[in-house]
Amino acid sequence: MANADPKWWVVCEEPNPAQQDVVSVEPEPTGADAVAKRTAVLAAAGQYAYAVTAPDADTASDIACRAWAERLANTPARLAAANAYIARKNRPS
């Protein structure tokens, strides 16, 4: 039987409504206390994590970025905010 893929936390932040940055990819914390502690640290830093099962950290990061893009495209309010941000950035000075 093949080993199951490991679980990763892809730690991200959104510096603006149209952008997500991957801060780190780390092994999933073990135990409820470790998860709660790490979640609190991320929240205090204005960050969040996608929990992803993948063969490696690069694949986990790719999956999280795709999930963010799909959520952006499928959530009208988020998409409107991103479009408004981009429009403001592209206005002539």
Coordinates of N, CA and C in Angstrom, one line a residue:
M1 N 0.8 -1.2 0.0 CA 0.0 0.0 0.0 C 0.9 1.2 0.0
A2 N 0.6 2.2 -0.8 CA 1.3 3.4 -0.9 C 1.1 4.3 0.3
N3 N 2.1 5.1 0.6 CA 1.9 6.1 1.7 C 1.0 7.2 1.3
A4 N 0.2 7.7 2.2 CA -0.7 8.8 1.9 C 0.1 10.1 1.7
D5 N -0.3 11.0 0.9 CA 0.4 12.3 0.8 C 0.3 13.0 2.1
P6 N 1.4 13.8 2.4 CA 1.3 14.5 3.7 C 0.4 15.7 3.6
K7 N 0.0 16.2 4.8 CA -0.8 17.4 4.9 C 0.0 18.6 5.2
W8 N -0.3 19.7 4.4 CA 0.5 20.9 4.5 C -0.4 22.1 4.9
W9 N 0.2 23.1 5.6 CA -0.5 24.3 5.8 C 0.2 25.3 4.9
V10 N -0.6 25.9 4.0 CA 0.0 26.9 3.1 C -0.5 28.3 3.7
V11 N 0.5 29.0 4.3 CA 0.2 30.2 5.0 C 0.2 31.4 4.0
C12 N -0.8 32.1 4.0 CA -1.0 33.2 3.1 C -1.5 34.5 3.7
E13 N -1.3 35.6 3.0 CA -1.9 36.9 3.4 C -2.3 37.6 2.1
E14 N -3.2 38.5 2.3 CA -3.8 39.3 1.1 C -3.4 40.7 1.3
P15 N -2.4 41.2 0.7 CA -2.0 42.6 0.8 C -3.0 43.6 0.2
N16 N -3.8 43.1 -0.7 CA -4.9 43.9 -1.3 C -5.9 42.9 -1.8
P17 N -7.1 43.4 -2.2 CA -8.2 42.5 -2.6 C -7.9 41.6 -3.9
A18 N -6.9 42.0 -4.6 CA -6.6 41.4 -5.9 C -5.3 40.5 -5.8
Q19 N -4.8 40.3 -4.6 CA -3.5 39.6 -4.5 C -3.5 38.7 -3.3
Q20 N -2.9 37.5 -3.5 CA -2.6 36.6 -2.3 C -1.2 36.3 -2.4
D21 N -0.5 36.4 -1.3 CA 0.9 36.0 -1.3 C 1.1 34.8 -0.4
V22 N 1.9 33.8 -0.8 CA 2.2 32.6 0.0 C 3.4 33.0 0.9
V23 N 3.2 33.0 2.2 CA 4.2 33.3 3.1 C 5.1 32.2 3.4
S24 N 4.5 31.0 3.6 CA 5.3 29.8 3.9 C 4.4 28.5 3.6
V25 N 5.0 27.4 3.5 CA 4.4 26.1 3.4 C 5.0 25.3 4.5
E26 N 4.2 24.8 5.4 CA 4.8 24.0 6.5 C 3.9 22.8 6.8
P27 N 4.5 21.8 7.4 CA 3.7 20.6 7.7 C 2.6 21.0 8.6
E28 N 1.5 20.3 8.5 CA 0.3 20.6 9.3 C 0.6 20.4 10.8
P29 N 0.2 21.3 11.7 CA 0.5 21.1 13.1 C -0.2 19.8 13.6
T30 N 0.3 19.2 14.6 CA -0.3 17.9 15.1 C -1.0 18.2 16.4
G31 N -2.2 17.8 16.5 CA -2.9 18.0 17.8 C -3.7 19.3 17.8
A32 N -4.9 19.2 18.5 CA -5.8 20.3 18.5 C -5.1 21.6 19.2
D33 N -4.3 21.4 20.2 CA -3.7 22.5 20.8 C -2.7 23.2 19.9
A34 N -1.9 22.4 19.2 CA -1.0 23.0 18.2 C -1.7 23.7 17.1
V35 N -2.8 23.2 16.6 CA -3.6 23.8 15.6 C -4.2 25.1 16.1
A36 N -4.7 25.1 17.3 CA -5.3 26.3 17.9 C -4.2 27.4 18.1
K37 N -3.1 27.0 18.6 CA -2.0 28.0 18.8 C -1.5 28.6 17.5
R38 N -1.3 27.8 16.5 CA -0.8 28.3 15.2 C -1.8 29.1 14.5
T39 N -3.1 28.8 14.6 CA -4.2 29.6 14.0 C -4.2 30.9 14.7
A40 N -4.1 31.0 16.0 CA -4.1 32.3 16.7 C -2.9 33.1 16.3
V41 N -1.7 32.5 16.1 CA -0.5 33.3 15.7 C -0.8 33.9 14.3
L42 N -1.3 33.0 13.4 CA -1.6 33.5 12.0 C -2.6 34.7 12.0
A43 N -3.7 34.5 12.8 CA -4.8 35.5 12.9 C -4.2 36.8 13.4
A44 N -3.3 36.8 14.4 CA -2.7 38.0 14.9 C -1.8 38.7 13.9
A45 N -1.3 37.9 13.0 CA -0.4 38.5 11.9 C -1.2 38.9 10.7
G46 N -2.5 38.7 10.7 CA -3.3 39.0 9.5 C -3.2 38.0 8.4
Q47 N -2.8 36.8 8.8 CA -2.6 35.7 7.9 C -3.6 34.6 8.1
Y48 N -3.6 33.6 7.2 CA -4.5 32.4 7.3 C -3.8 31.3 6.6
A49 N -4.3 30.1 6.7 CA -3.7 28.9 6.1 C -4.7 28.1 5.4
Y50 N -4.3 27.6 4.2 CA -5.1 26.5 3.6 C -4.5 25.2 4.0
A51 N -5.3 24.3 4.4 CA -4.9 22.9 4.8 C -5.0 22.1 3.5
V52 N -3.9 21.6 3.0 CA -3.8 20.9 1.7 C -3.1 19.6 1.9
T53 N -3.7 18.5 1.3 CA -3.0 17.2 1.2 C -2.4 17.2 -0.2
A54 N -1.0 17.0 -0.2 CA -0.3 17.0 -1.5 C 1.0 16.3 -1.3
P55 N 1.6 15.9 -2.4 CA 2.9 15.1 -2.3 C 4.1 15.9 -1.9
D56 N 4.0 17.3 -2.1 CA 5.1 18.1 -1.7 C 4.6 19.5 -1.5
A57 N 5.5 20.4 -0.9 CA 5.2 21.7 -0.6 C 4.8 22.6 -1.8
D58 N 5.6 22.4 -2.9 CA 5.3 23.2 -4.1 C 3.9 22.9 -4.7
T59 N 3.5 21.6 -4.7 CA 2.2 21.3 -5.2 C 1.1 21.8 -4.2
A60 N 1.4 21.8 -2.9 CA 0.4 22.3 -1.9 C 0.2 23.8 -2.2
S61 N 1.3 24.5 -2.4 CA 1.2 26.0 -2.7 C 0.4 26.2 -4.0
D62 N 0.6 25.4 -5.0 CA -0.1 25.6 -6.3 C -1.6 25.4 -6.0
I63 N -2.0 24.3 -5.3 CA -3.4 24.0 -5.0 C -4.0 25.2 -4.2
A64 N -3.3 25.7 -3.2 CA -3.9 26.8 -2.4 C -4.1 28.1 -3.3
C65 N -3.2 28.3 -4.2 CA -3.3 29.5 -5.1 C -4.5 29.3 -6.0
R66 N -4.7 28.1 -6.5 CA -5.8 27.8 -7.4 C -7.1 28.0 -6.6
A67 N -7.1 27.5 -5.4 CA -8.3 27.6 -4.5 C -8.7 29.1 -4.3
W68 N -7.7 29.9 -4.0 CA -7.9 31.3 -3.8 C -8.5 32.0 -5.1
A69 N -7.9 31.7 -6.2 CA -8.4 32.2 -7.5 C -9.8 31.8 -7.8
E70 N -10.1 30.6 -7.5 CA -11.5 30.1 -7.7 C -12.5 30.8 -6.8
R71 N -12.1 31.0 -5.5 CA -12.9 31.7 -4.6 C -13.1 33.1 -5.0
L72 N -12.1 33.7 -5.5 CA -12.2 35.1 -6.0 C -13.1 35.2 -7.2
A73 N -13.0 34.3 -8.1 CA -13.8 34.4 -9.3 C -15.2 34.0 -9.1
N74 N -15.5 33.2 -8.0 CA -16.9 32.8 -7.8 C -17.6 33.5 -6.6
T75 N -17.0 34.5 -6.1 CA -17.6 35.3 -5.1 C -17.8 36.8 -5.6
P76 N -19.0 37.1 -6.0 CA -19.1 38.4 -6.6 C -18.6 39.6 -5.8
A77 N -18.8 39.6 -4.5 CA -18.3 40.8 -3.7 C -16.8 40.8 -3.7
R78 N -16.1 39.7 -3.6 CA -14.7 39.7 -3.6 C -14.1 40.1 -5.0
L79 N -14.8 39.6 -6.1 CA -14.4 40.0 -7.4 C -14.6 41.5 -7.7
A80 N -15.7 42.0 -7.2 CA -15.9 43.4 -7.4 C -14.9 44.3 -6.6
A81 N -14.5 43.8 -5.4 CA -13.5 44.6 -4.7 C -12.2 44.5 -5.4
A82 N -11.8 43.3 -5.9 CA -10.5 43.2 -6.6 C -10.5 44.1 -7.9
N83 N -11.6 44.0 -8.6 CA -11.7 44.9 -9.8 C -11.7 46.3 -9.5
A84 N -12.3 46.8 -8.5 CA -12.2 48.2 -8.0 C -10.8 48.6 -7.7
Y85 N -10.1 47.7 -6.9 CA -8.8 48.0 -6.6 C -7.9 48.1 -7.8
I86 N -8.0 47.2 -8.7 CA -7.2 47.3 -10.0 C -7.5 48.5 -10.7
A87 N -8.8 48.9 -10.8 CA -9.2 50.1 -11.6 C -8.6 51.3 -10.9
R88 N -8.6 51.4 -9.6 CA -7.9 52.5 -8.9 C -6.5 52.6 -9.1
K89 N -5.8 51.4 -9.2 CA -4.4 51.4 -9.4 C -4.0 51.8 -10.8
N90 N -4.9 51.6 -11.8 CA -4.7 51.9 -13.2 C -5.1 53.3 -13.6
R91 N -5.7 54.1 -12.7 CA -6.1 55.4 -13.1 C -4.9 56.3 -13.3
P92 N -4.9 57.1 -14.3 CA -3.8 58.0 -14.6 C -3.7 59.0 -13.4
S93 N -2.5 59.4 -13.1 CA -2.3 60.3 -11.9 C -2.7 61.7 -12.2

